[in-house]
mmCIF file of C-alpha atoms in Angstrom:
data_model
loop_
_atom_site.group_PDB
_atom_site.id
_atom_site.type_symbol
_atom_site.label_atom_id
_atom_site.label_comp_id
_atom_site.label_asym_id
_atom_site.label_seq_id
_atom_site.Cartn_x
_atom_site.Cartn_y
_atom_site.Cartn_z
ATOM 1 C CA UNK A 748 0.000 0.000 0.000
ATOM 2 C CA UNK A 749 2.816 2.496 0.760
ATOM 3 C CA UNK A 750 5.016 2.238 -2.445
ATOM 4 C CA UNK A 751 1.609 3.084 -4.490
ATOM 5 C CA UNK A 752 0.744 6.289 -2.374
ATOM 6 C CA UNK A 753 3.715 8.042 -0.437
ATOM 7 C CA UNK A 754 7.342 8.502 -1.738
ATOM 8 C CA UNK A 755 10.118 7.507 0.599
ATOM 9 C CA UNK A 756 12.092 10.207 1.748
ATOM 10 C CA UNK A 757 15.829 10.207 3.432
ATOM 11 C CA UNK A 758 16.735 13.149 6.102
ATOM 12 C CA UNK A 759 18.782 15.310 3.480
ATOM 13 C CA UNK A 760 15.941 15.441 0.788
ATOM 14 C CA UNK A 761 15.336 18.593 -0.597
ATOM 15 C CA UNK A 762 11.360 17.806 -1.042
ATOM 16 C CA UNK A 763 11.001 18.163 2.253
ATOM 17 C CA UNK A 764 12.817 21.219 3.114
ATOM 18 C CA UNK A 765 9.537 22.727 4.335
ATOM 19 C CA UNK A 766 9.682 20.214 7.648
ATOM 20 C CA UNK A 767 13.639 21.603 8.763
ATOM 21 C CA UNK A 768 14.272 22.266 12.373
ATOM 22 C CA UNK A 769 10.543 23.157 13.275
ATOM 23 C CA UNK A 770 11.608 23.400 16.861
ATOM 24 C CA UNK A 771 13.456 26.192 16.215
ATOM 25 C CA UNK A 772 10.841 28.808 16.439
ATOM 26 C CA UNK A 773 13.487 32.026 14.891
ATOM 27 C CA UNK A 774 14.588 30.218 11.784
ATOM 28 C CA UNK A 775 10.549 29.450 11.460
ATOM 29 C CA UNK A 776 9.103 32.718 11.847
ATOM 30 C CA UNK A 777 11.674 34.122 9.258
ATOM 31 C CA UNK A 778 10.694 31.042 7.296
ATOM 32 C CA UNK A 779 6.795 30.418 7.469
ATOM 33 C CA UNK A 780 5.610 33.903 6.445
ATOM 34 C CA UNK A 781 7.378 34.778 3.692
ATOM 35 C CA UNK A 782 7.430 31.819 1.892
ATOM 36 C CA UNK A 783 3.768 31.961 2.435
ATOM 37 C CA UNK A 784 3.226 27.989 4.466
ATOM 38 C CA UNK A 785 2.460 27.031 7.614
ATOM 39 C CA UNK A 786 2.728 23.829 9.286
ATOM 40 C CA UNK A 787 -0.158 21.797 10.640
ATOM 41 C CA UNK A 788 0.718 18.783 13.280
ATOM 42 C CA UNK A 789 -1.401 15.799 13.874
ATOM 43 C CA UNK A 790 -4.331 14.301 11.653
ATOM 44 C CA UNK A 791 -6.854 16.184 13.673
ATOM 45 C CA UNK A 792 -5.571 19.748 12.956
ATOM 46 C CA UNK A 793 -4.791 18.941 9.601
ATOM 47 C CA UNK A 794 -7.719 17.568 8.552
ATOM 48 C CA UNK A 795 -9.270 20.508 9.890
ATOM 49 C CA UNK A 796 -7.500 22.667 7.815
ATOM 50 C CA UNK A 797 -8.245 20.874 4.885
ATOM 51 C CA UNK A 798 -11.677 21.589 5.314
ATOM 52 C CA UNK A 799 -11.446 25.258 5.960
ATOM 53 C CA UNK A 800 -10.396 25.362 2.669
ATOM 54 C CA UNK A 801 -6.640 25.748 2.748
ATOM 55 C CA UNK A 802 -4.012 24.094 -0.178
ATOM 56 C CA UNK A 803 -1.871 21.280 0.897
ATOM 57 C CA UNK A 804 2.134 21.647 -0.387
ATOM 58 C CA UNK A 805 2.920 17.926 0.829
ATOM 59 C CA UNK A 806 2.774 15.612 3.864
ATOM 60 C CA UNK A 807 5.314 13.989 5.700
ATOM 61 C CA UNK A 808 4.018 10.506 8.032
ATOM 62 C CA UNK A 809 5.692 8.168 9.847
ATOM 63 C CA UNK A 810 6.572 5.371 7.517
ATOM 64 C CA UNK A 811 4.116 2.797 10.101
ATOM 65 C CA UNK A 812 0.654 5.710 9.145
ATOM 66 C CA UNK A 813 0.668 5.712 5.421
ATOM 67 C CA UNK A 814 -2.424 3.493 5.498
ATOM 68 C CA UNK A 815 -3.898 5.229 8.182
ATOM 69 C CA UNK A 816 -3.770 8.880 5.644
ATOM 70 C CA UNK A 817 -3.542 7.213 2.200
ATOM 71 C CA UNK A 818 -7.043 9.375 1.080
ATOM 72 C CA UNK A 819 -4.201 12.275 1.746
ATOM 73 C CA UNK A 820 -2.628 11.327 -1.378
ATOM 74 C CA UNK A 821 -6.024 12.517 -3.198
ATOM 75 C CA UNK A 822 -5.725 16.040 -2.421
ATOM 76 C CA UNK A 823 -3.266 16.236 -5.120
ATOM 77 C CA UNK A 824 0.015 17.243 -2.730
ATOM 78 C CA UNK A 825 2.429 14.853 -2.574
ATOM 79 C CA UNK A 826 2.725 12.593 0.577
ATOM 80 C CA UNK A 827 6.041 11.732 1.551
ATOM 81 C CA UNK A 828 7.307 8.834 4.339
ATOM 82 C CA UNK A 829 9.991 8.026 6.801
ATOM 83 C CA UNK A 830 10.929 6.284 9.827
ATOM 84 C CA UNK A 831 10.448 7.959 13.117
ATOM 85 C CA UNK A 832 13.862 8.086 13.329
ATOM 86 C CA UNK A 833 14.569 10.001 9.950
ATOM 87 C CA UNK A 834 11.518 12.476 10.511
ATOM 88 C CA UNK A 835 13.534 13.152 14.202
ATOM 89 C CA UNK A 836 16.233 14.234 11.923
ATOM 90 C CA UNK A 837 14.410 16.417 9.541
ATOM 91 C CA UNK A 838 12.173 17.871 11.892
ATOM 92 C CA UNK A 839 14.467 18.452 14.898
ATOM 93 C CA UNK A 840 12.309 16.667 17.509
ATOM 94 C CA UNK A 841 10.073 12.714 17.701
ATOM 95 C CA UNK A 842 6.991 13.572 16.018
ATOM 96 C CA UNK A 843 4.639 11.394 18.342
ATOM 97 C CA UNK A 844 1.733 12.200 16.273
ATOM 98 C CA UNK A 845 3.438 10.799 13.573
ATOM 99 C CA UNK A 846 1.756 13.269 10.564
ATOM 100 C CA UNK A 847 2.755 16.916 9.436
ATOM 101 C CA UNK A 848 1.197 18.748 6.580
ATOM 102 C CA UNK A 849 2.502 21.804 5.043
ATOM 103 C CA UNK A 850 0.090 23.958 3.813
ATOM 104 C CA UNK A 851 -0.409 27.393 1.723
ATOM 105 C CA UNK A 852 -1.194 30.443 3.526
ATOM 106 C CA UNK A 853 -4.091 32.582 2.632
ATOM 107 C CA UNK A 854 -4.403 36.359 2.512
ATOM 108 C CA UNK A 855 -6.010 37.619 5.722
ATOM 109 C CA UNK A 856 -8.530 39.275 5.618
ATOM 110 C CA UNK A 857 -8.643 43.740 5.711
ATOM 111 C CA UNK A 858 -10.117 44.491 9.251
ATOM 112 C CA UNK A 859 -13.025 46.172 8.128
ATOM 113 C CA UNK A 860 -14.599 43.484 6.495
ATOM 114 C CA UNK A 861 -14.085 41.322 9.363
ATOM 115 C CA UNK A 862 -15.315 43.886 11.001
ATOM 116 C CA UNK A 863 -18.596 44.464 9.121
ATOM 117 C CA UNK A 864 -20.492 41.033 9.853
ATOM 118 C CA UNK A 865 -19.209 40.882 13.246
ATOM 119 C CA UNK A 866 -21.404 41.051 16.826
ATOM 120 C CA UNK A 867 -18.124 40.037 18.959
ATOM 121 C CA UNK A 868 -14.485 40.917 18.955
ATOM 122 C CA UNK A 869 -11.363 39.698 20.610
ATOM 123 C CA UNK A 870 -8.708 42.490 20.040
ATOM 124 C CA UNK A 871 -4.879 40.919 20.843
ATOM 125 C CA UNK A 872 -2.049 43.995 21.834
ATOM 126 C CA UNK A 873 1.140 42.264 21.587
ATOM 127 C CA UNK A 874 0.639 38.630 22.546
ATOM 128 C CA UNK A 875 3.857 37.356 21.529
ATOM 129 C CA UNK A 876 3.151 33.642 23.089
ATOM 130 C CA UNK A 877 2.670 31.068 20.402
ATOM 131 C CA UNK A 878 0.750 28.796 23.122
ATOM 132 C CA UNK A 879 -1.727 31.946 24.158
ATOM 133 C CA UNK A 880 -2.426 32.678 21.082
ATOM 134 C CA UNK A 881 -3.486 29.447 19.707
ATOM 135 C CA UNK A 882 -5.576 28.996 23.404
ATOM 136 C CA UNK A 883 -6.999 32.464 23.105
ATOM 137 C CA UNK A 884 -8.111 31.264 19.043
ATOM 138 C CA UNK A 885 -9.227 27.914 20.620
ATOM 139 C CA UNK A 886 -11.563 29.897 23.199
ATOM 140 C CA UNK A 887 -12.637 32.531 20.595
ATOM 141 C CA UNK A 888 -14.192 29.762 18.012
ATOM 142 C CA UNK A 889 -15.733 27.500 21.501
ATOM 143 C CA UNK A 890 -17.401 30.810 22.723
ATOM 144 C CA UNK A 891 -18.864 32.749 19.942
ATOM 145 C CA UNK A 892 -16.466 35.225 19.216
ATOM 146 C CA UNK A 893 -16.773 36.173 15.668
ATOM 147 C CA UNK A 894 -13.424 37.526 15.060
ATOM 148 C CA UNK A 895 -9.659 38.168 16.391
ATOM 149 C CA UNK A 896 -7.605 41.547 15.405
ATOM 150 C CA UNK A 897 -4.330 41.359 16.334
ATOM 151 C CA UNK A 898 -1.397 44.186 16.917
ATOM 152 C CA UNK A 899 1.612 44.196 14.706
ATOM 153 C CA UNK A 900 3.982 42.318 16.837
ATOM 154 C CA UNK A 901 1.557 39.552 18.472
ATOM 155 C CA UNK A 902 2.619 35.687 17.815
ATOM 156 C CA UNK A 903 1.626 34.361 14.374
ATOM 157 C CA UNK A 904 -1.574 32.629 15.176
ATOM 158 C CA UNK A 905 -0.366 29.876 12.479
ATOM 159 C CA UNK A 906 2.856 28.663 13.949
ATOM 160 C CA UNK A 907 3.007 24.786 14.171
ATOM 161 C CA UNK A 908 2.525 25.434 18.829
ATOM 162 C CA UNK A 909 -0.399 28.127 17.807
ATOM 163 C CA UNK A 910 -2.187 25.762 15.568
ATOM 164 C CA UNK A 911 -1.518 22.239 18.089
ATOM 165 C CA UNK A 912 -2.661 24.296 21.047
ATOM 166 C CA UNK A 913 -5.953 25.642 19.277
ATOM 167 C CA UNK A 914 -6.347 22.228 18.308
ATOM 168 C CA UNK A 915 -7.695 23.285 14.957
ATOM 169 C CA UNK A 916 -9.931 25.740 15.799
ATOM 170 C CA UNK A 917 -7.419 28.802 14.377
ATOM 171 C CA UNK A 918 -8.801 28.038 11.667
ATOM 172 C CA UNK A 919 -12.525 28.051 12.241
ATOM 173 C CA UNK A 920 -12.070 31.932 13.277
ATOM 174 C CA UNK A 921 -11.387 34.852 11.254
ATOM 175 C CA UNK A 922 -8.304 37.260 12.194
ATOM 176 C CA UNK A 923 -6.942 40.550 10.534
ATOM 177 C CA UNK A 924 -3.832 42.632 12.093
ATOM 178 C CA UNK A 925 -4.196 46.084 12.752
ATOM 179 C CA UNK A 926 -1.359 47.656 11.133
ATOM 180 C CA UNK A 927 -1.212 51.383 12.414
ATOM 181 C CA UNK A 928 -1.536 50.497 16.451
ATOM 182 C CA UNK A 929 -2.989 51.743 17.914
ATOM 183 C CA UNK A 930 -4.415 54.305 16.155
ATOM 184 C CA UNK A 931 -6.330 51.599 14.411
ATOM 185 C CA UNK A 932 -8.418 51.370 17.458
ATOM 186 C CA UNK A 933 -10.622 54.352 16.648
ATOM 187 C CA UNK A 934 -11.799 52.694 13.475
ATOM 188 C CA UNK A 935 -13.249 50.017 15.507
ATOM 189 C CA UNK A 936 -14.916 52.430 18.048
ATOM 190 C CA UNK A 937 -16.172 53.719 14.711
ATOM 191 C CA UNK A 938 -17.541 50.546 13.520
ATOM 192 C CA UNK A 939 -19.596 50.662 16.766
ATOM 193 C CA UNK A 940 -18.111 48.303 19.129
ATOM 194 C CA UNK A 941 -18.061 48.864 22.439
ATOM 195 C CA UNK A 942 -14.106 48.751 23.548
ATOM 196 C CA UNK A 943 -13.818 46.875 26.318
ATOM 197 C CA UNK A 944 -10.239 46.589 28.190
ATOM 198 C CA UNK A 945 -9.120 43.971 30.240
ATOM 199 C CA UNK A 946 -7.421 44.720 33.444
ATOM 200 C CA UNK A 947 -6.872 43.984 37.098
ATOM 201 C CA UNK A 948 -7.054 47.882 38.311
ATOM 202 C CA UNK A 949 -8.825 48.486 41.080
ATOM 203 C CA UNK A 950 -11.266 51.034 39.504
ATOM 204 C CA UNK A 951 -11.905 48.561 36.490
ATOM 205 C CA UNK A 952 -16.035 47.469 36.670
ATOM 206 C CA UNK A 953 -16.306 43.884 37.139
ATOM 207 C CA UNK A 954 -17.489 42.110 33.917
ATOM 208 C CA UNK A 955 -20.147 40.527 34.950
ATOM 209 C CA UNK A 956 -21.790 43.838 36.014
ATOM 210 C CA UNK A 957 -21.558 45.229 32.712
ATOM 211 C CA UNK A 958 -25.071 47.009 31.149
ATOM 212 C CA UNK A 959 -26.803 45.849 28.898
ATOM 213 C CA UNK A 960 -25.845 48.505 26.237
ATOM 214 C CA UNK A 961 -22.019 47.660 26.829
ATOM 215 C CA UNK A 962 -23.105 43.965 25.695
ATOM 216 C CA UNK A 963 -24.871 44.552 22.220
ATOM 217 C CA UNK A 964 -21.499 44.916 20.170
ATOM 218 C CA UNK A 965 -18.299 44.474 22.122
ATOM 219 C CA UNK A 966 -14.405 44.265 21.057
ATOM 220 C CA UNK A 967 -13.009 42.737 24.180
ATOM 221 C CA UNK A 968 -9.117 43.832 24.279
ATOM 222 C CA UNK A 969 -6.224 41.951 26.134
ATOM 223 C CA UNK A 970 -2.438 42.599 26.895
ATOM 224 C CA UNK A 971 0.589 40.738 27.004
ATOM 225 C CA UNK A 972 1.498 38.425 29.956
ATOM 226 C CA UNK A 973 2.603 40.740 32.650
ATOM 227 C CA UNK A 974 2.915 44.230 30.523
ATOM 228 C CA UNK A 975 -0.741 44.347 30.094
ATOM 229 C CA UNK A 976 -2.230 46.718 27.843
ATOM 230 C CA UNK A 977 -0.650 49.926 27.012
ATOM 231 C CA UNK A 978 -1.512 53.297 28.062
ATOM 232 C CA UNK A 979 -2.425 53.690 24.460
ATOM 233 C CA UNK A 980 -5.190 51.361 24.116
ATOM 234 C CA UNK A 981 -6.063 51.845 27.358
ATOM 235 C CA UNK A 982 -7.214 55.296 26.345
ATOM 236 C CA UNK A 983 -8.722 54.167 23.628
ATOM 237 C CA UNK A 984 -11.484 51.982 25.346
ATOM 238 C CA UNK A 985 -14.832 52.807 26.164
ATOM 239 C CA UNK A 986 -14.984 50.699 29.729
ATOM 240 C CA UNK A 987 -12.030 49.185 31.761
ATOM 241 C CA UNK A 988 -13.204 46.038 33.265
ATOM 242 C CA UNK A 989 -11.894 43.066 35.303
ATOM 243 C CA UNK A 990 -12.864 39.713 36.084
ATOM 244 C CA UNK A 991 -13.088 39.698 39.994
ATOM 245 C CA UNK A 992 -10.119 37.746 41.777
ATOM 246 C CA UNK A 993 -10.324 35.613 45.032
ATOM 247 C CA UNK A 994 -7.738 34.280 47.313
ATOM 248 C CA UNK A 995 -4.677 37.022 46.931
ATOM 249 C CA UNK A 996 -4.426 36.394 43.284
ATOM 250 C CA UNK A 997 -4.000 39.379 40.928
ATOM 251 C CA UNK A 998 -5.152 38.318 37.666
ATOM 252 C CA UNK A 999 -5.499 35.352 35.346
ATOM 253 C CA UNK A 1000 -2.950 34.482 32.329
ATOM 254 C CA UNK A 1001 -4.151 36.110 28.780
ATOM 255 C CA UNK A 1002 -5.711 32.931 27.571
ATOM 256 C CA UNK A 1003 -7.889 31.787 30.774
ATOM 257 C CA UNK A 1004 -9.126 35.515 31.320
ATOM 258 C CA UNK A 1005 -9.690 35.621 27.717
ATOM 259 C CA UNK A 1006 -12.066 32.276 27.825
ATOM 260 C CA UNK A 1007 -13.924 33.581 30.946
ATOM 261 C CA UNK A 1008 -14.782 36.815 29.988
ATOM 262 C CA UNK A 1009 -15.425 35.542 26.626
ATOM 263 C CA UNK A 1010 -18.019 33.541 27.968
ATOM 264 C CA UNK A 1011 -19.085 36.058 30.382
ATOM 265 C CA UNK A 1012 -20.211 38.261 27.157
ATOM 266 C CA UNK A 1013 -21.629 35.711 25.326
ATOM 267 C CA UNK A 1014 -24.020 33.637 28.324
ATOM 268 C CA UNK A 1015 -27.047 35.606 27.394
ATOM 269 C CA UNK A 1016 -26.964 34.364 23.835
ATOM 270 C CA UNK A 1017 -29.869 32.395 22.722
#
């Protein structure tokens, strides 16, 4: 079964150049963007991207899962096959989920037309974790969040961690980047969302206590892991609000506040 769908492939091979040291997250994001790919890990997140629509360049399986992902060989990309051992060498690390996929990129999408159809906003300032990202992504699909705008230097939501840790579900939402931060803000205040920014000061208005007319159209925004947002888009938000803290602790990490208050916005939905 193998000889008629994959191609054997030996650690130098220069078919599979787009599989190189994956764990070595510099030489990626210098890599991945520009050459316009991404890579997808595991059958569940790839399959998933196959149905959102994007275009396969190849696949690389263990050697032992060819049968398992032979329909793969349908999609027209070429599926390629090794030994654990040789994909440890190509990839840099044991690929225990024994299939990678690199795909095309697509070209996001301009902010205002995500903007247009859109009841619910997660706005991202500088989230430069790969694994909060793809959480915060994960949350944003699970919760009913309708889009994710991003600032300039916030992690590529398609890195190979961003896409495992969303399991998927990066691709289920729609994201844009704000280019001009944060003056970009104001042309979401002009859209008519309510901005709504996250944060543990003591004068922010607990979310749960939030009117009714701060709920009909909100863009929720979050900081980096300890910074927090900046003074900047901290000025440019409508309400400050926090999600209330028990127990001596200050705050939650980006991702978990982002679920909760998420949710918090979202529990009166029909």
């Amino acid at each position: 079964m193998q000889d008629s769908v994959a191609l054997t492939v030996t650690a130098d091979d220069p078919r599979v150049a787009d599989y190189r040291e994956l764990t070595d997250v510099a030489l990626r994001t210098r890599w991945e963007p520009p050459h316009g790919l991404f890579i997808a890990e595991g059958e569940l997140v790839l399959r998933r991207a196959l149905r959102a629509g994007y275009r396969p360049r190849s696949f690389l399986v263990d050697a032992k899962r060819v049968d398992q992902v032979a329909d793969l060989a349908g999609t027209g990309a070429p599926l390629y096959a090794a030994p654990p051992q040789v994909l440890a060498e190509i990839t840099g690390f044991h690929v225990h989920r024994g299939v990678l996929a690199s795909f095309h990129r697509r070209p996001l999408p301009a902010p205002a037309a995500l903007m247009a159809g859109a009841r619910r906003l997660v706005i991202l300032e500088d989230l430069n974790s790969h694994t909060n990202i793809g959480a915060v992504l994960r949350a944003a699909a699970g919760l009913g969040v309708d889009g994710v705008l991003l600032s300039p230097r916030c992690a590529d939501p398609l890195y190979r961690r961003s896409v495992r840790v969303s399991m998927g579900e990066v691709f289920a939402v729609p994201y844009a980047v704000l280019d001009a931060w944060p003056g970009d803000l104001a042309a979401v205040r002009a859209a008519g969302f309510t901005l709504l920014a996250m944060t543990p000061a003591p004068d922010a208005v607990p979310i749960q206590r939030l009117a009714a007319a701060d709920r009909a159209r909100t863009a929720l925004l979050i900081g980096a892991e300890g910074a927090g947002l900046s003074a900047a888009a901290m000025a440019a938000a409508h309400r400050r609000v926090v999600i209330p803290m028990r127990g001596g602790v200050d705050s939650l990490n980006a991702a978990a506040a982002a679920a909760v208050a998420c949710w918090e916005l979202g529990r009166t939905d029909a």
